[in-house]
């Protein structure tokens, strides 16, 4: 799921906004491939059957895995057990995918909220009977399990078992793990739900209009400066009025994470995320340092240029993502967006485009804004026995086209990885953003090649630079903010004012002196959903963008055979490490110079803008 990024897009003119230009018929997803409705007999049966199957599974295998591993047919016996576990995981994943997607469609609907909450409780209870399985597998002697995993048919699960082994040093005693698991419903999950429902319910008064979060944020790309300012002030005012609740949610979840980290023995606040991402902390630290060192030649330099284009010494924060003065304005209908993306995907790989087209043809996308609908955008993988679903809030802006291209990249990746099965299809975040950012890059390059008007090409290039700054610089600033917040939280609760101070410090550092951060901006940390849903997720965007820049460089130099290698990388899902997957492209994220490749590409685009600006 991608966070809302305050990225710039060319706006329609003041008299022809995205609200008034016909967008065509926007699709709403059809969830019947999962279940027919909340009263579906199949849904009830799956819950009942899963509960019974989980108890039988526990009765069969609890306390017996070590003996199976030491037996004469260990590979066959363990493969049979893991296959049953995987089937249950897929069924429970289907149940929760349906409940969460239905809820995302309208989080204000009390019936859907109850349905989601009930499903979450029941699945948590059922999965408690399965919790022992991975814990016991990790108590098997390394040599014994390794010998069994080297033989068929168990060798197909070797990557999953290797991944599982990485969790071993941080596992707790079974009953403690079960307590953590069962308490999550009334702990972390409940606070996340409170955040979601709070943000969905908020309304922001902009020039007499009462707007939800998504429409308010979208006004930051309006052509009218007074409209952008009104949106910013409304956002700051309403967030300020709710900051005590939002600060309490943030403090509680940070402390909850700290308790878990302390029990498991994680030293650094982000170590659990690094483990989940299967990436070394040193690699992330190198990325952090490389991006922070590049602030002056990237974001600081670009925003100085943009301030000059606006004829001012400093840009107010509500103008940071504003359309460039006198830039051509256009709004893309849904049909135009679809054609643009599929054409760009097809030029790279017809197979890629064919999978993307399936999302349009089969009702796997939910596009229109609706009251209560979750803000932002995401591609939910659901389970390998089904297919992904995409949620966007499409308003016709060029940036909306890029967001759709981004989420379709996720969706294609998830489809390709599906055959690996429920245990090995999921991709660590270090690679999960690769296909999405690559999809954006393909769409941008295609649009640029087809744009003849010099002003439009200039605006398109500037928009891409801003997107990349928002993906790399801004997300690393978000990561730095999270680190500061979680580190301080270990010493006690933080006031909303203190959280705002931390936020302002990293924003000032990353955006530079050409951006004026006025009153109200200190509250903007409180609407970013990834701080709540997935702490420390955000560095994956910078990781993915720099990685894609490097991949695209390889593609431009040696296009022959690249698409096949790229699709093979996506098809691997979580069955290989990012190091293994990058090797066929000659890339190594452990190389100190790796991150500079991606950062240099952004700097080169800014150089091009400067050159075009001087020649105008």
Coordinates of C-alpha atoms in Angstrom, one line a residue:
X1 CA 0.0 0.0 0.0
X2 CA 1.4 3.3 -0.9
X3 CA 1.2 6.3 1.4
X4 CA -0.3 9.6 0.2
X5 CA 2.6 11.5 -1.2
X6 CA 2.2 15.3 -1.7
X7 CA 3.4 15.0 -5.2
X8 CA 3.0 17.7 -7.8
X9 CA 0.8 17.2 -10.9
X10 CA -0.3 19.6 -13.6
X11 CA -3.7 20.9 -12.7
X12 CA -6.6 21.7 -14.8
X13 CA -7.4 25.4 -15.2
X14 CA -9.4 27.2 -12.6
X15 CA -12.5 27.1 -14.7
X16 CA -12.0 23.5 -15.6
X17 CA -10.9 21.5 -12.6
X18 CA -10.8 17.7 -12.2
X19 CA -14.2 18.0 -10.5
X20 CA -15.8 19.4 -13.6
X21 CA -14.0 17.7 -16.5
X22 CA -15.7 14.4 -17.5
X23 CA -13.6 11.5 -16.4
X24 CA -15.7 8.9 -18.0
X25 CA -17.2 5.9 -16.1
X26 CA -14.9 5.1 -13.2
X27 CA -14.8 1.4 -12.3
X28 CA -15.7 0.0 -8.9
X29 CA -14.2 -3.3 -8.0
X30 CA -16.1 -6.6 -8.0
X31 CA -15.2 -8.5 -4.8
X32 CA -17.3 -11.5 -5.7
X33 CA -14.2 -13.5 -6.8
X34 CA -13.5 -13.6 -3.0
X35 CA -17.1 -13.8 -1.6
X36 CA -20.5 -12.7 -2.8
X37 CA -21.3 -10.5 0.2
X38 CA -21.2 -10.1 4.0
X39 CA -24.0 -12.7 4.3
X40 CA -22.2 -15.2 1.9
X41 CA -22.6 -18.9 3.0
X42 CA -19.2 -19.5 1.5
X43 CA -17.6 -16.9 3.9
X44 CA -19.3 -18.5 6.9
X45 CA -18.3 -22.0 5.8
X46 CA -14.7 -21.0 5.2
X47 CA -14.5 -19.6 8.8
X48 CA -16.1 -22.7 10.3
X49 CA -14.0 -25.1 8.3
X50 CA -10.8 -23.2 8.9
X51 CA -11.4 -23.3 12.7
X52 CA -12.0 -27.0 12.6
X53 CA -9.0 -27.7 10.3
X54 CA -6.7 -25.5 12.4
X55 CA -7.6 -27.6 15.6
X56 CA -7.0 -30.9 13.7
X57 CA -3.7 -29.5 12.4
X58 CA -2.6 -28.5 15.9
X59 CA -3.7 -31.9 17.4
X60 CA -1.7 -33.7 14.6
X61 CA 1.5 -31.8 14.7
X62 CA 2.0 -29.9 17.9
X63 CA 5.0 -31.4 19.7
X64 CA 5.7 -33.8 16.9
X65 CA 7.8 -31.9 14.4
X66 CA 11.2 -32.7 15.8
X67 CA 10.3 -36.4 15.6
X68 CA 9.1 -36.0 12.0
X69 CA 12.3 -34.2 11.0
X70 CA 14.4 -37.0 12.5
X71 CA 12.4 -39.8 10.8
X72 CA 13.3 -41.8 7.7
X73 CA 10.8 -39.9 5.5
X74 CA 11.5 -36.4 7.0
X75 CA 11.3 -34.5 3.7
X76 CA 8.0 -36.1 2.7
X77 CA 6.4 -35.7 6.2
X78 CA 7.5 -32.1 6.7
X79 CA 6.4 -31.2 3.1
X80 CA 3.0 -32.6 3.8
X81 CA 2.7 -30.6 7.1
X82 CA 3.8 -27.4 5.5
X83 CA 1.4 -27.9 2.5
X84 CA -1.5 -28.1 5.0
X85 CA -0.2 -25.0 6.8
X86 CA 0.0 -23.1 3.5
X87 CA -3.5 -24.1 2.5
X88 CA -4.9 -22.8 5.8
X89 CA -2.8 -19.6 5.5
X90 CA -4.3 -19.0 2.0
X91 CA -7.9 -19.6 3.3
X92 CA -7.5 -17.3 6.2
X93 CA -5.9 -14.7 4.0
X94 CA -8.9 -14.9 1.6
X95 CA -11.2 -14.2 4.5
X96 CA -9.3 -11.2 5.8
X97 CA -8.6 -9.8 2.3
X98 CA -12.4 -9.7 1.6
X99 CA -13.2 -8.1 5.0
X100 CA -10.4 -5.5 4.7
X101 CA -11.2 -4.6 1.1
X102 CA -14.9 -4.3 1.9
X103 CA -14.1 -2.1 4.8
X104 CA -11.7 0.1 2.8
X105 CA -14.5 0.7 0.3
X106 CA -16.4 2.6 3.1
X107 CA -14.8 2.8 6.5
X108 CA -17.7 5.0 7.7
X109 CA -20.2 2.2 7.3
X110 CA -20.8 0.7 10.8
X111 CA -22.0 -2.6 9.3
X112 CA -18.8 -3.0 7.3
X113 CA -16.7 -1.9 10.3
X114 CA -18.3 -4.6 12.5
X115 CA -17.9 -7.2 9.8
X116 CA -14.2 -6.3 9.5
X117 CA -13.7 -6.3 13.3
X118 CA -15.5 -9.6 13.8
X119 CA -13.5 -11.3 11.0
X120 CA -10.3 -10.0 12.5
X121 CA -11.2 -11.4 15.9
X122 CA -12.2 -14.8 14.5
X123 CA -9.2 -15.2 12.2
X124 CA -6.9 -14.2 15.1
X125 CA -8.5 -16.9 17.3
X126 CA -8.2 -19.5 14.5
X127 CA -4.6 -18.6 13.7
X128 CA -3.7 -19.0 17.4
X129 CA -4.0 -22.8 16.8
X130 CA -1.4 -22.5 14.1
X131 CA 1.1 -20.3 15.9
X132 CA 3.0 -23.2 17.3
X133 CA 4.0 -24.5 13.8
X134 CA 6.7 -22.0 12.8
X135 CA 8.0 -21.8 16.4
X136 CA 8.5 -25.6 16.5
X137 CA 10.1 -25.7 13.1
X138 CA 12.7 -23.2 14.3
X139 CA 13.4 -25.4 17.3
X140 CA 14.5 -28.2 15.1
X141 CA 18.3 -28.6 14.9
X142 CA 19.8 -26.6 12.0
X143 CA 21.6 -29.6 10.5
X144 CA 18.6 -31.9 10.8
X145 CA 16.2 -29.4 9.1
X146 CA 18.8 -28.5 6.6
X147 CA 19.3 -32.1 5.5
X148 CA 15.6 -32.6 5.1
X149 CA 15.1 -29.4 3.2
X150 CA 17.8 -30.4 0.7
X151 CA 15.7 -33.3 -0.5
X152 CA 12.5 -33.4 -2.6
X153 CA 9.7 -32.6 -2.2
X154 CA 10.6 -30.4 0.8
X155 CA 13.3 -28.6 -1.1
X156 CA 10.6 -26.4 -2.8
X157 CA 10.0 -24.8 0.6
X158 CA 13.7 -24.2 1.2
X159 CA 13.6 -20.4 0.7
X160 CA 10.7 -20.1 3.1
X161 CA 12.5 -22.2 5.7
X162 CA 15.6 -20.2 5.3
X163 CA 13.6 -17.0 5.8
X164 CA 11.9 -18.5 8.8
X165 CA 15.4 -19.3 10.3
X166 CA 16.2 -15.6 10.3
X167 CA 13.4 -15.1 12.8
X168 CA 14.7 -17.7 15.2
X169 CA 16.9 -15.4 17.4
X170 CA 13.9 -13.2 18.1
X171 CA 11.2 -15.8 18.9
X172 CA 9.7 -16.1 22.4
X173 CA 8.3 -18.9 24.4
X174 CA 5.1 -20.3 22.8
X175 CA 2.6 -18.9 25.4
X176 CA 4.2 -15.5 25.2
X177 CA 3.9 -15.5 21.4
X178 CA 0.3 -16.6 21.7
X179 CA -0.4 -13.8 24.2
X180 CA 1.1 -11.2 21.9
X181 CA -0.9 -12.6 19.0
X182 CA -4.3 -12.7 20.7
X183 CA -3.9 -9.3 22.4
X184 CA -3.1 -7.7 19.0
X185 CA -6.9 -7.4 18.3
X186 CA -7.4 -5.2 21.4
X187 CA -4.0 -3.6 21.1
X188 CA -2.3 -2.5 17.9
X189 CA -5.1 -3.5 15.5
X190 CA -7.6 -1.5 17.5
X191 CA -5.5 1.6 17.5
X192 CA -4.8 1.4 13.8
X193 CA -8.6 1.1 13.2
X194 CA -9.2 4.1 15.4
X195 CA -6.7 6.1 13.3
X196 CA -8.4 5.0 10.0
X197 CA -11.9 5.8 11.2
X198 CA -10.8 9.1 12.7
X199 CA -9.1 10.3 9.5
X200 CA -12.0 9.1 7.3
X201 CA -14.5 11.1 9.5
X202 CA -12.5 14.3 9.5
X203 CA -13.8 17.2 7.3
X204 CA -11.8 20.2 6.3
X205 CA -13.5 23.6 5.7
X206 CA -12.0 25.1 2.5
X207 CA -13.7 28.3 1.3
X208 CA -17.0 27.2 2.8
X209 CA -16.8 23.6 1.4
X210 CA -16.5 20.7 3.8
X211 CA -14.0 18.3 2.2
X212 CA -12.6 14.9 3.2
X213 CA -8.8 14.4 3.5
X214 CA -8.2 13.2 -0.1
X215 CA -9.9 16.1 -1.8
X216 CA -8.2 18.6 0.6
X217 CA -4.8 17.2 -0.2
X218 CA -5.5 17.3 -3.9
X219 CA -6.0 21.0 -3.8
X220 CA -2.2 21.4 -3.2
X221 CA -2.0 20.9 -7.0
X222 CA -4.7 23.5 -7.8
X223 CA -3.6 26.3 -10.2
X224 CA -5.0 28.9 -7.8
X225 CA -2.7 30.0 -5.1
X226 CA -5.4 31.2 -2.8
X227 CA -7.1 27.8 -3.1
X228 CA -3.9 26.0 -2.2
X229 CA -3.4 28.3 0.8
X230 CA -6.9 27.7 1.9
X231 CA -6.5 24.0 1.7
X232 CA -3.2 24.1 3.7
X233 CA -4.7 26.3 6.4
X234 CA -7.8 24.1 6.7
X235 CA -5.7 21.0 6.9
X236 CA -3.5 22.5 9.7
X237 CA -6.5 23.8 11.6
X238 CA -8.5 20.6 11.7
X239 CA -5.4 18.4 12.4
X240 CA -4.5 20.8 15.2
X241 CA -8.0 20.4 16.7
X242 CA -7.5 16.6 16.7
X243 CA -3.8 16.5 17.6
X244 CA -4.3 15.1 21.1
X245 CA -6.2 12.0 19.8
X246 CA -3.7 11.6 16.9
X247 CA -0.7 12.0 19.3
X248 CA -2.2 9.5 21.7
X249 CA -2.6 7.0 18.9
X250 CA 1.0 7.6 17.8
X251 CA 2.4 7.4 21.3
X252 CA 0.5 4.2 22.1
X253 CA 1.6 2.4 18.9
X254 CA 5.2 3.5 19.3
X255 CA 5.2 2.2 22.9
X256 CA 3.5 -1.0 21.8
X257 CA 6.3 -1.5 19.2
X258 CA 9.0 -0.7 21.8
X259 CA 7.6 -3.4 24.2
X260 CA 7.7 -6.0 21.5
X261 CA 11.2 -5.0 20.4
X262 CA 12.5 -5.2 24.0
X263 CA 11.0 -8.6 24.6
X264 CA 12.4 -9.9 21.3
X265 CA 15.8 -8.4 21.7
X266 CA 15.9 -5.9 18.9
X267 CA 18.5 -3.2 19.6
X268 CA 17.6 -0.5 17.1
X269 CA 14.0 0.8 16.7
X270 CA 14.0 -0.2 13.0
X271 CA 15.6 -3.6 13.4
X272 CA 12.3 -5.5 13.2
X273 CA 11.4 -3.8 10.0
X274 CA 14.9 -4.5 8.5
X275 CA 14.4 -8.2 9.4
X276 CA 11.0 -8.3 7.8
X277 CA 12.4 -6.6 4.7
X278 CA 15.3 -9.1 4.7
X279 CA 17.8 -6.3 4.4
X280 CA 20.8 -5.5 6.5
X281 CA 20.6 -2.4 8.7
X282 CA 23.9 -1.2 7.3
X283 CA 22.5 -1.1 3.8
X284 CA 19.6 1.1 4.9
X285 CA 22.0 3.3 6.9
X286 CA 24.1 3.7 3.7
X287 CA 20.9 4.7 1.8
X288 CA 20.0 7.2 4.6
X289 CA 23.4 8.8 4.6
X290 CA 23.6 9.0 0.8
X291 CA 20.3 10.7 0.5
X292 CA 20.8 13.1 3.4
X293 CA 24.2 14.1 1.9
X294 CA 22.5 14.7 -1.4
X295 CA 19.9 17.1 0.0
X296 CA 21.8 20.2 -1.2
X297 CA 22.2 19.1 -4.8
X298 CA 18.7 17.6 -5.1
X299 CA 15.8 19.1 -3.1
X300 CA 17.5 22.3 -2.0
X301 CA 18.7 23.1 -5.5
X302 CA 15.4 22.2 -7.2
X303 CA 13.2 24.2 -4.8
X304 CA 15.5 27.3 -5.4
X305 CA 14.8 26.9 -9.1
X306 CA 11.1 26.6 -8.5
X307 CA 11.0 29.6 -6.3
X308 CA 12.7 31.5 -9.1
X309 CA 10.2 30.3 -11.6
X310 CA 7.5 31.7 -9.3
X311 CA 9.4 35.0 -8.9
X312 CA 9.9 34.7 -5.2
X313 CA 12.8 34.1 -2.8
X314 CA 11.0 31.4 -0.9
X315 CA 8.0 29.1 -1.7
X316 CA 5.3 28.7 1.0
X317 CA 4.9 25.1 1.9
X318 CA 1.5 25.0 0.1
X319 CA 3.2 26.0 -3.1
X320 CA 5.8 23.2 -3.0
X321 CA 3.9 20.9 -5.3
X322 CA 2.0 23.7 -7.2
X323 CA 1.8 23.6 -11.0
X324 CA 4.5 25.6 -12.7
X325 CA 3.4 29.1 -13.8
X326 CA 2.0 29.1 -17.4
X327 CA 2.4 25.3 -17.7
X328 CA -0.1 23.6 -20.0
X329 CA -3.1 22.2 -18.2
X330 CA -4.8 18.9 -18.9
X331 CA -7.0 16.4 -17.3
X332 CA -7.0 12.7 -18.3
X333 CA -10.2 10.8 -18.5
X334 CA -10.2 7.2 -17.2
X335 CA -10.0 5.9 -20.8
X336 CA -7.0 8.1 -21.5
X337 CA -5.2 7.0 -18.4
X338 CA -5.8 3.4 -19.2
X339 CA -4.6 3.8 -22.8
X340 CA -1.5 5.8 -21.7
X341 CA -0.4 3.2 -19.2
X342 CA -1.1 0.1 -21.3
X343 CA 0.7 1.6 -24.2
X344 CA 3.8 2.3 -22.1
X345 CA 3.7 -1.1 -20.5
X346 CA 3.3 -2.8 -23.9
X347 CA 6.3 -1.0 -25.5
X348 CA 8.4 -2.6 -22.8
X349 CA 6.7 -6.0 -22.5
X350 CA 3.4 -7.2 -24.1
X351 CA 3.2 -9.7 -21.3
X352 CA 3.4 -7.0 -18.7
X353 CA 0.7 -5.0 -20.5
X354 CA -1.5 -8.1 -20.9
X355 CA -1.6 -8.7 -17.1
X356 CA -2.2 -5.0 -16.4
X357 CA -5.1 -5.0 -18.9
X358 CA -6.7 -7.8 -16.9
X359 CA -7.2 -5.4 -14.0
X360 CA -9.2 -3.1 -16.2
X361 CA -11.2 -5.8 -17.9
X362 CA -12.2 -7.9 -14.9
X363 CA -13.2 -5.4 -12.3
X364 CA -10.1 -5.5 -10.1
X365 CA -9.9 -1.7 -9.7
X366 CA -11.9 0.7 -7.5
X367 CA -11.4 4.2 -8.8
X368 CA -14.0 6.8 -7.8
X369 CA -14.0 9.0 -4.8
X370 CA -16.8 8.1 -2.4
X371 CA -17.7 9.3 1.1
X372 CA -16.0 7.0 3.6
X373 CA -13.7 5.4 1.1
X374 CA -10.1 4.9 2.3
X375 CA -7.8 7.7 1.1
X376 CA -4.6 7.2 -0.9
X377 CA -4.0 4.2 -3.1
X378 CA -2.9 0.6 -2.8
X379 CA -2.7 -2.8 -4.5
X380 CA -3.9 -5.6 -2.2
X381 CA -2.3 -8.9 -3.1
X382 CA -5.1 -10.9 -1.4
X383 CA -4.0 -14.6 -1.8
X384 CA -2.5 -16.7 -4.6
X385 CA -5.7 -18.6 -5.0
X386 CA -7.4 -15.3 -6.0
X387 CA -5.9 -12.2 -7.4
X388 CA -4.9 -8.6 -6.4
X389 CA -7.3 -5.7 -6.1
X390 CA -6.3 -2.0 -6.7
X391 CA -7.8 1.0 -4.9
X392 CA -7.2 4.5 -6.2
X393 CA -9.0 7.8 -5.8
X394 CA -8.9 9.0 -9.4
X395 CA -9.5 12.7 -10.1
X396 CA -8.0 13.0 -13.5
X397 CA -4.7 14.8 -12.6
X398 CA -1.6 13.6 -14.5
X399 CA -0.3 12.6 -11.1
X400 CA -3.4 10.3 -10.7
X401 CA -2.3 8.6 -14.0
X402 CA 1.2 8.0 -12.4
X403 CA -0.4 6.7 -9.2
X404 CA -2.5 4.3 -11.3
X405 CA 0.7 3.2 -13.2
X406 CA 2.4 2.7 -9.8
X407 CA -0.4 0.5 -8.4
X408 CA -0.7 -1.5 -11.6
X409 CA 3.0 -2.2 -11.2
X410 CA 2.3 -3.7 -7.8
X411 CA -0.6 -5.6 -9.2
X412 CA 1.4 -7.1 -12.0
X413 CA 4.2 -8.1 -9.6
X414 CA 1.7 -9.8 -7.3
X415 CA 0.1 -11.7 -10.1
X416 CA 3.5 -12.9 -11.4
X417 CA 4.6 -13.9 -7.9
X418 CA 1.4 -15.7 -7.1
X419 CA 2.4 -19.2 -8.4
X420 CA 5.1 -19.3 -5.6
X421 CA 2.2 -20.0 -3.2
X422 CA 0.9 -18.3 0.0
X423 CA 4.2 -18.7 1.8
X424 CA 6.6 -17.5 -0.8
X425 CA 4.6 -15.1 -3.0
X426 CA 4.9 -12.1 -0.6
X427 CA 7.9 -9.9 -1.5
X428 CA 10.0 -8.0 1.0
X429 CA 9.5 -4.3 0.9
X430 CA 13.0 -3.8 -0.4
X431 CA 11.7 -5.2 -3.7
X432 CA 8.0 -4.6 -3.4
X433 CA 8.3 -1.1 -4.7
X434 CA 10.4 -2.0 -7.7
X435 CA 7.7 -2.9 -10.1
X436 CA 5.5 0.0 -9.1
X437 CA 8.2 2.6 -9.5
X438 CA 9.4 1.0 -12.7
X439 CA 5.8 1.2 -14.0
X440 CA 5.8 4.9 -13.2
X441 CA 9.1 5.4 -15.0
X442 CA 7.8 3.6 -18.1
X443 CA 4.7 5.8 -18.2
X444 CA 6.7 9.0 -17.7
X445 CA 9.2 8.1 -20.5
X446 CA 6.3 7.2 -22.8
X447 CA 4.5 10.5 -22.1
X448 CA 7.7 12.5 -22.6
X449 CA 8.5 10.9 -25.9
X450 CA 5.0 11.7 -27.2
X451 CA 5.0 15.4 -26.0
X452 CA 6.1 17.8 -28.7
X453 CA 5.3 21.1 -27.0
X454 CA 8.5 22.4 -25.3
X455 CA 6.6 23.9 -22.4
X456 CA 4.7 20.7 -21.8
X457 CA 7.9 18.7 -21.9
X458 CA 9.5 21.1 -19.4
X459 CA 6.5 20.8 -17.1
X460 CA 6.5 17.0 -17.4
X461 CA 10.2 16.8 -16.6
X462 CA 9.7 19.1 -13.6
X463 CA 6.8 16.9 -12.4
X464 CA 8.9 13.8 -12.6
X465 CA 11.7 15.5 -10.6
X466 CA 9.2 16.4 -8.0
X467 CA 7.8 12.9 -7.8
X468 CA 11.3 11.5 -7.4
X469 CA 12.1 14.0 -4.7
X470 CA 8.9 13.1 -2.9
X471 CA 9.8 9.4 -3.3
X472 CA 13.4 9.6 -2.3
X473 CA 14.1 12.8 -0.3
X474 CA 10.7 13.1 1.4
X475 CA 10.5 9.4 2.3
X476 CA 14.0 9.4 3.8
X477 CA 13.0 12.5 5.8
X478 CA 9.9 10.5 6.9
X479 CA 12.1 7.6 8.0
X480 CA 14.4 10.0 9.9
X481 CA 11.4 11.5 11.6
X482 CA 10.1 8.0 12.6
X483 CA 13.6 7.1 14.0
X484 CA 13.7 10.3 16.1
X485 CA 10.1 9.7 17.4
X486 CA 10.5 6.1 18.3
X487 CA 13.9 6.7 19.9
X488 CA 12.5 9.5 22.1
X489 CA 9.4 7.5 22.9
X490 CA 11.6 5.0 24.7
X491 CA 12.2 7.7 27.4
X492 CA 8.6 8.7 27.8
X493 CA 5.4 10.0 26.1
X494 CA 5.8 12.8 23.6
X495 CA 3.4 15.7 23.5
X496 CA 1.9 16.7 20.2
X497 CA 4.1 19.8 20.3
X498 CA 7.2 17.7 20.7
X499 CA 6.2 15.5 17.8
X500 CA 5.7 18.6 15.7
X501 CA 9.1 19.9 16.6
X502 CA 10.7 16.6 15.4
X503 CA 8.7 16.8 12.3
X504 CA 9.7 20.4 11.6
X505 CA 13.4 19.6 12.2
X506 CA 13.6 16.9 9.5
X507 CA 11.4 18.8 7.1
X508 CA 13.6 21.9 7.4
X509 CA 16.7 19.9 6.8
X510 CA 15.3 18.0 3.8
X511 CA 13.4 20.7 2.0
X512 CA 16.0 23.4 2.4
X513 CA 15.9 27.2 2.8
X514 CA 13.8 27.8 -0.4
X515 CA 10.7 26.4 1.3
X516 CA 9.0 28.4 4.0
X517 CA 7.4 26.1 6.6
X518 CA 4.7 28.3 8.2
X519 CA 2.3 27.8 11.1
X520 CA 0.1 24.8 10.7
X521 CA 2.6 22.7 8.9
X522 CA 3.8 21.3 12.3
X523 CA 0.7 19.1 12.4
X524 CA 1.1 17.5 9.0
X525 CA 2.9 14.4 10.4
X526 CA -0.4 13.3 11.9
X527 CA -2.2 12.3 8.6
X528 CA 0.6 10.1 7.1
X529 CA -0.9 6.6 7.4
X530 CA 2.3 4.6 7.1
X531 CA 3.6 5.9 10.4
X532 CA 0.6 4.1 11.9
X533 CA 0.0 1.1 9.6
X534 CA 3.6 0.1 8.9
X535 CA 6.3 1.8 11.0
X536 CA 9.6 2.4 9.0
X537 CA 8.0 1.2 5.8
X538 CA 8.8 4.5 4.1
X539 CA 12.5 3.9 3.3
X540 CA 11.3 1.2 0.9
X541 CA 10.2 3.9 -1.5
X542 CA 13.6 5.5 -1.6
X543 CA 15.2 2.0 -1.9
X544 CA 12.8 1.2 -4.7
X545 CA 13.3 4.5 -6.6
X546 CA 17.1 4.4 -6.5
X547 CA 17.0 0.7 -7.4
X548 CA 14.7 1.4 -10.4
X549 CA 16.9 4.2 -11.6
X550 CA 19.8 1.8 -11.6
X551 CA 17.7 -0.9 -13.4
X552 CA 16.5 1.6 -15.9
X553 CA 20.1 2.6 -16.6
X554 CA 20.9 -1.1 -17.3
X555 CA 17.8 -1.3 -19.6
X556 CA 18.8 1.8 -21.6
X557 CA 22.3 0.5 -22.1
X558 CA 21.5 -3.1 -22.9
X559 CA 17.8 -3.6 -23.7
X560 CA 18.2 -7.0 -25.3
X561 CA 16.9 -9.7 -22.9
X562 CA 16.2 -7.1 -20.1
X563 CA 12.4 -7.6 -20.1
X564 CA 12.8 -11.4 -19.7
X565 CA 15.2 -11.0 -16.8
X566 CA 12.9 -8.3 -15.2
X567 CA 9.8 -10.5 -15.4
X568 CA 11.8 -13.4 -13.9
X569 CA 12.8 -11.2 -11.0
X570 CA 9.2 -10.3 -10.4
X571 CA 8.1 -13.9 -10.8
X572 CA 10.4 -15.0 -8.0
X573 CA 8.3 -13.2 -5.4
X574 CA 9.8 -13.8 -2.0
X575 CA 11.7 -17.0 -3.0
X576 CA 15.0 -15.2 -3.5
X577 CA 16.9 -12.4 -1.7
X578 CA 17.2 -9.0 -3.2
X579 CA 21.0 -9.7 -3.6
X580 CA 20.2 -12.8 -5.7
X581 CA 17.6 -11.0 -7.8
X582 CA 19.8 -8.0 -8.6
X583 CA 22.8 -10.2 -9.6
X584 CA 21.6 -10.9 -13.2
X585 CA 21.6 -7.1 -13.8
X586 CA 25.1 -6.6 -12.4
X587 CA 23.8 -4.5 -9.4
X588 CA 24.8 -4.8 -5.8
X589 CA 23.2 -2.7 -3.1
X590 CA 26.1 -3.5 -0.8
X591 CA 28.4 -1.5 -3.1
X592 CA 29.0 1.9 -1.5
X593 CA 28.5 3.6 -4.9
X594 CA 25.2 1.9 -5.6
X595 CA 22.9 4.6 -4.2
X596 CA 24.8 7.3 -6.0
X597 CA 23.7 5.8 -9.4
X598 CA 20.0 6.6 -8.6
X599 CA 20.7 9.9 -7.0
X600 CA 22.9 11.0 -9.9
X601 CA 20.0 10.3 -12.3
X602 CA 17.8 12.8 -10.3
X603 CA 20.6 15.3 -10.2
X604 CA 21.0 14.9 -14.0
X605 CA 17.3 15.7 -14.5
X606 CA 17.7 18.9 -12.5
X607 CA 20.7 19.8 -14.5
X608 CA 18.5 19.4 -17.6
X609 CA 15.9 21.6 -16.2
X610 CA 18.5 24.3 -15.4
X611 CA 19.8 24.1 -19.0
X612 CA 16.4 24.3 -20.5
X613 CA 15.5 27.2 -18.2
X614 CA 18.6 29.2 -19.3
X615 CA 17.9 28.5 -23.0
X616 CA 14.3 29.6 -22.8

